[in-house]
């Protein structure tokens, strides 16, 4: 009889960290249905809701990010919370007794995997971006394995530990059997018109939202259909603005789209931020995309993510500062160019790395040695 497998998975803060983490957990369960999996997240962050919704237990730590510049007095409290979080993480690990700990980036993973390293528990890091995050860079020296999605990551991590796996994506996107007509019908849209999907990530994107509001007349005259996920943070203000300005009949507005498989299937073209998880999804489903990298991320890593595709003619790119003027006109022009859509789709599909979650799960089992 096999020894019981026990795995800690830590990280979060945004959907870009949470979706890969849940996908890895699901893949571990497929290989070992008996596996006991416990998540460790940051209190008050998105993972504390999304992980239980996915069917997994999670413990929260009071950890948070440092303020810039680092000499701000408020960072004294942040440092105290970090030390407290590391003590709490050690207690969680001693009680749960995992054979391996997995970190996907984010505040919580620095405390949880740091504690795992100090207790001699093997650790695996999964880095989603083309520019490594601070937590993963700090944890890399003691990690047993580092799974990455982009070439050239040896500039951040020890080369001998790196494994090219790609980023795990939401399994529901790949497993969905919904047809284009069914997907469009679910949004109340016509199968006879081209459709543009605008998503700003799990938290929304101010620039993409402002781009839409600035071009409502062009959207109405375009002869296209638009699905617009505003993000819950912006939804109330946008609803008020649309009531005042008038909402085009060919514009479907959602604060959050639960069924992204249907949204992607309905779309002929996607407008998106350049988060690593989103890019991995476009690569696997072969969806033409215009990327608008967020400027509000560490080391401008979303621009680096985007350029990895743009340099292979696998995506279009608009700078955040230029999006309000250029984004919607470019989308309207692009979605009407079937040859361009076909080229973008073929090139982005060629960059996909399938079975990432399963490959990472197999590495987790190797490290656990059970």
XYZ file of C-alpha atoms in Angstrom:
370
model
C 0.000 0.000 0.000
C 1.364 3.431 -0.973
C 2.162 5.977 1.702
C -0.412 8.776 1.864
C 0.568 11.754 -0.313
C 0.358 15.157 1.393
C 1.051 18.356 -0.573
C 1.117 22.044 0.361
C 0.403 24.534 -2.446
C 0.979 28.200 -1.726
C 0.592 31.526 -3.520
C -2.085 33.753 -4.965
C -3.138 37.375 -4.958
C -4.534 37.321 -8.514
C -6.197 34.820 -10.819
C -2.863 34.534 -12.622
C -1.437 32.730 -9.610
C -4.596 30.976 -8.415
C -5.692 29.278 -11.663
C -2.331 27.496 -12.182
C -2.266 26.478 -8.522
C -5.723 24.898 -8.718
C -4.847 23.228 -12.037
C -1.754 21.652 -10.453
C -3.851 20.436 -7.519
C -6.428 18.924 -9.890
C -3.662 17.157 -11.851
C -2.162 15.747 -8.641
C -5.602 14.420 -7.696
C -5.958 12.779 -11.118
C -2.663 10.937 -10.610
C -3.258 10.230 -6.919
C -6.948 10.454 -5.956
C -5.962 9.768 -2.340
C -3.759 12.892 -2.141
C -4.328 15.304 0.731
C -3.793 18.853 -0.560
C -3.755 22.001 1.575
C -3.422 25.533 0.198
C -1.756 28.385 2.068
C -2.771 31.909 0.999
C -2.774 35.522 2.138
C -5.654 36.724 4.283
C -8.060 39.013 2.454
C -6.796 38.038 -0.996
C -8.712 36.375 -3.816
C -7.409 32.871 -3.100
C -9.305 32.736 0.218
C -12.536 32.567 -1.833
C -11.503 30.929 -5.096
C -9.629 27.945 -3.629
C -12.548 26.707 -1.475
C -14.829 27.194 -4.512
C -12.527 24.781 -6.348
C -12.978 22.212 -3.565
C -9.762 22.610 -1.569
C -9.000 23.656 2.008
C -6.921 26.788 2.559
C -5.191 28.435 5.526
C -4.628 32.193 5.503
C -1.544 34.123 6.587
C -1.477 37.853 7.534
C 1.271 38.447 4.969
C 1.212 41.451 2.589
C 3.470 43.263 0.187
C 6.043 45.889 1.097
C 5.337 49.523 0.266
C 7.590 51.447 -2.097
C 9.992 52.981 -1.261
C 11.143 50.402 1.279
C 12.068 52.998 3.911
C 8.415 53.911 4.473
C 7.526 53.548 8.194
C 4.490 51.408 7.264
C 6.904 48.630 6.254
C 7.721 47.991 9.929
C 4.243 46.508 10.295
C 4.639 44.582 7.021
C 7.895 43.046 8.303
C 6.259 42.067 11.596
C 3.401 40.400 9.689
C 5.932 38.518 7.533
C 7.697 37.090 10.591
C 4.353 36.172 12.117
C 3.310 34.526 8.836
C 6.492 32.467 8.692
C 5.897 31.196 12.244
C 2.293 30.361 11.361
C 3.438 28.610 8.167
C 5.881 26.445 10.142
C 3.077 25.451 12.512
C 0.795 24.575 9.568
C 3.533 22.473 7.957
C 4.362 20.618 11.176
C 0.692 19.773 11.700
C -0.061 18.843 8.081
C 3.249 16.976 7.496
C 3.567 17.384 3.698
C 6.208 15.497 1.731
C 6.492 18.417 -0.739
C 5.524 22.094 -1.008
C 4.632 23.887 -4.247
C 4.886 27.663 -4.707
C 3.220 29.558 -7.553
C 4.305 33.092 -6.616
C 2.653 35.762 -4.520
C 3.110 36.915 -0.942
C 2.038 33.734 0.817
C 4.435 31.482 -1.079
C 7.467 33.365 0.254
C 6.477 32.529 3.836
C 5.152 29.016 3.210
C 8.017 27.787 1.023
C 10.558 29.594 3.191
C 9.193 27.622 6.143
C 9.261 24.396 4.095
C 12.920 24.978 3.214
C 13.814 25.549 6.867
C 12.090 22.263 7.797
C 13.862 20.273 5.064
C 10.719 19.715 2.973
C 11.431 19.556 -0.814
C 9.977 22.506 -2.730
C 8.899 23.062 -6.330
C 8.450 26.555 -7.788
C 6.167 27.319 -10.715
C 7.044 30.661 -12.370
C 4.391 31.864 -14.811
C 6.057 34.975 -16.219
C 8.939 35.671 -18.572
C 10.366 37.922 -15.846
C 10.609 36.087 -12.520
C 8.771 37.434 -9.491
C 10.621 38.478 -6.338
C 9.197 35.680 -4.180
C 10.317 32.977 -6.618
C 13.749 34.543 -7.161
C 14.349 34.529 -3.409
C 13.177 30.921 -3.045
C 15.046 29.532 -6.058
C 18.368 28.718 -4.366
C 16.761 26.195 -2.042
C 14.134 24.883 -4.453
C 14.453 21.332 -5.768
C 12.752 22.038 -9.113
C 11.725 25.216 -10.968
C 9.027 24.897 -13.642
C 8.912 27.723 -16.204
C 6.964 28.782 -19.291
C 9.520 30.881 -21.180
C 12.989 30.383 -22.610
C 15.950 32.182 -21.047
C 14.894 31.827 -17.410
C 18.415 30.805 -16.372
C 19.086 34.519 -15.950
C 16.932 34.292 -12.812
C 17.269 30.694 -11.661
C 19.951 27.974 -11.399
C 19.977 26.358 -14.851
C 20.212 22.791 -13.560
C 16.914 23.151 -11.652
C 14.861 24.585 -14.522
C 12.254 22.527 -16.375
C 10.255 23.918 -19.320
C 6.647 22.929 -18.632
C 4.518 25.862 -19.726
C 1.801 27.304 -17.522
C -1.122 25.211 -16.286
C -4.458 26.647 -17.384
C -8.022 26.159 -16.219
C -8.955 22.627 -17.289
C -12.510 23.761 -18.016
C -11.262 25.814 -20.977
C -9.777 22.786 -22.690
C -12.517 20.339 -21.715
C -15.480 22.495 -22.776
C -17.588 21.117 -25.627
C -19.657 24.280 -26.124
C -20.117 25.276 -29.774
C -19.673 28.813 -31.116
C -23.424 29.205 -31.681
C -24.213 27.965 -28.160
C -21.595 30.281 -26.687
C -22.961 33.308 -28.546
C -26.526 32.416 -27.569
C -25.495 32.323 -23.896
C -24.578 36.012 -24.226
C -27.683 36.843 -26.289
C -25.607 37.450 -29.418
C -26.011 36.600 -33.110
C -23.987 33.878 -34.898
C -23.925 36.076 -38.017
C -21.645 38.805 -36.640
C -17.965 38.884 -35.664
C -17.412 39.173 -31.901
C -14.738 40.942 -29.841
C -14.157 39.915 -26.210
C -12.603 42.462 -23.819
C -11.226 41.176 -20.515
C -9.048 43.009 -18.030
C -7.999 40.091 -15.873
C -9.739 38.895 -12.722
C -9.691 42.383 -11.169
C -10.572 44.398 -14.274
C -8.433 46.928 -16.152
C -9.041 50.670 -15.998
C -7.352 51.412 -19.342
C -9.346 48.822 -21.302
C -12.547 50.078 -19.682
C -11.746 53.705 -20.515
C -10.939 52.678 -24.096
C -14.433 51.265 -24.492
C -16.139 54.279 -22.927
C -14.222 56.608 -25.239
C -15.335 54.756 -28.395
C -18.988 53.877 -27.767
C -20.103 55.475 -31.048
C -17.534 53.513 -33.106
C -18.608 50.321 -31.340
C -22.259 51.009 -32.159
C -21.487 51.706 -35.838
C -19.025 48.826 -36.297
C -21.462 46.084 -37.253
C -19.642 43.860 -34.727
C -20.589 42.440 -31.325
C -18.651 43.098 -28.117
C -18.534 41.188 -24.828
C -17.006 43.388 -22.124
C -15.888 42.126 -18.716
C -15.410 45.283 -16.677
C -14.224 43.774 -13.393
C -16.331 44.084 -10.243
C -14.244 46.996 -8.949
C -15.307 49.201 -11.878
C -18.774 47.835 -12.606
C -20.891 50.265 -10.581
C -19.304 53.384 -12.074
C -19.452 51.952 -15.602
C -23.141 51.106 -15.211
C -23.805 54.711 -14.173
C -21.752 56.099 -17.077
C -23.513 53.858 -19.617
C -26.904 54.922 -18.272
C -25.932 58.531 -18.908
C -24.247 58.043 -22.315
C -26.377 55.207 -23.629
C -25.301 51.573 -24.013
C -24.938 50.290 -27.588
C -27.205 47.302 -28.289
C -24.224 45.358 -29.669
C -22.291 45.689 -26.381
C -22.833 43.036 -23.678
C -21.496 44.214 -20.311
C -20.542 41.829 -17.468
C -18.718 42.595 -14.234
C -17.338 39.038 -14.167
C -17.597 36.146 -16.643
C -17.848 32.812 -14.852
C -17.806 30.683 -18.029
C -14.646 31.855 -19.794
C -14.727 28.773 -22.044
C -17.958 30.080 -23.585
C -16.607 33.639 -23.796
C -13.466 32.517 -25.624
C -15.478 30.257 -27.927
C -17.782 33.141 -28.836
C -14.917 35.516 -29.627
C -13.217 36.015 -32.976
C -10.721 38.354 -31.304
C -9.776 38.943 -27.663
C -8.460 42.120 -26.026
C -6.619 41.341 -22.817
C -3.944 42.290 -20.341
C -0.745 40.246 -20.723
C -0.821 38.168 -17.559
C 1.022 34.888 -17.912
C -2.011 32.661 -17.317
C -4.103 34.509 -19.899
C -1.317 34.253 -22.480
C -0.987 30.518 -21.842
C -4.711 30.126 -22.412
C -4.540 31.958 -25.754
C -1.641 29.719 -26.829
C -3.546 26.528 -26.047
C -6.871 27.541 -27.607
C -5.296 29.398 -30.536
C -7.196 32.618 -30.006
C -6.163 35.838 -31.832
C -5.453 38.532 -29.258
C -4.518 42.186 -28.829
C -2.449 42.522 -25.657
C -2.442 45.668 -23.514
C 0.218 45.011 -20.848
C -0.458 46.509 -17.437
C 2.157 49.095 -16.432
C 1.346 48.535 -12.753
C 3.284 45.291 -12.276
C 6.759 44.484 -11.000
C 9.601 44.954 -13.507
C 7.059 45.613 -16.303
C 6.816 41.828 -16.704
C 3.550 41.950 -18.668
C 5.244 43.828 -21.505
C 7.964 41.157 -21.545
C 5.260 38.462 -21.628
C 3.527 40.214 -24.519
C 6.682 40.724 -26.576
C 7.451 36.989 -26.404
C 4.316 36.561 -28.575
C 4.573 39.754 -30.625
C 8.103 38.862 -31.738
C 6.709 35.650 -33.254
C 3.752 37.396 -34.929
C 1.484 35.549 -32.512
C -0.259 38.604 -31.019
C -0.807 42.326 -31.516
C 0.273 44.842 -28.909
C -0.900 48.273 -27.786
C 0.893 50.268 -25.081
C -1.260 51.099 -22.082
C -0.615 54.835 -22.566
C -1.847 54.667 -26.188
C -4.787 52.307 -25.681
C -7.535 54.888 -25.182
C -6.930 56.240 -28.672
C -5.771 53.146 -30.581
C -7.251 49.995 -29.039
C -10.861 49.938 -30.250
C -10.042 51.193 -33.794
C -7.332 48.502 -34.074
C -9.742 45.807 -32.857
C -12.414 46.833 -35.364
C -9.853 46.816 -38.190
C -8.259 43.481 -37.143
C -11.448 41.485 -36.654
C -12.459 42.360 -40.200
C -9.221 40.913 -41.623
C -9.742 37.150 -41.868
C -6.205 36.494 -43.120
C -4.753 38.343 -40.130
C -6.967 36.457 -37.678
C -5.950 33.126 -39.242
C -2.244 34.008 -39.081
C -2.437 35.145 -35.446
C -4.363 32.011 -34.485
C -1.892 29.628 -36.159
C 1.172 31.389 -34.719
C -0.109 31.601 -31.150
C -1.260 27.970 -31.238
C 2.263 26.922 -32.238
C 3.571 28.399 -28.965
C 1.303 26.327 -26.725
C 2.756 23.791 -24.289
C -0.021 21.291 -23.508
C -0.301 19.049 -20.423
C 1.591 21.515 -18.211
C -0.393 20.717 -15.067
C 0.104 16.959 -15.472
C 3.850 17.333 -16.121
C 4.253 19.509 -13.009
C 2.126 17.093 -10.964
C 4.412 14.240 -11.984
C 7.424 16.253 -10.757
C 5.618 16.876 -7.471
C 5.137 13.124 -7.021
C 8.819 12.494 -7.772
C 9.862 14.972 -5.100
C 7.395 13.492 -2.599
C 8.855 9.997 -3.171
C 5.603 8.218 -2.298
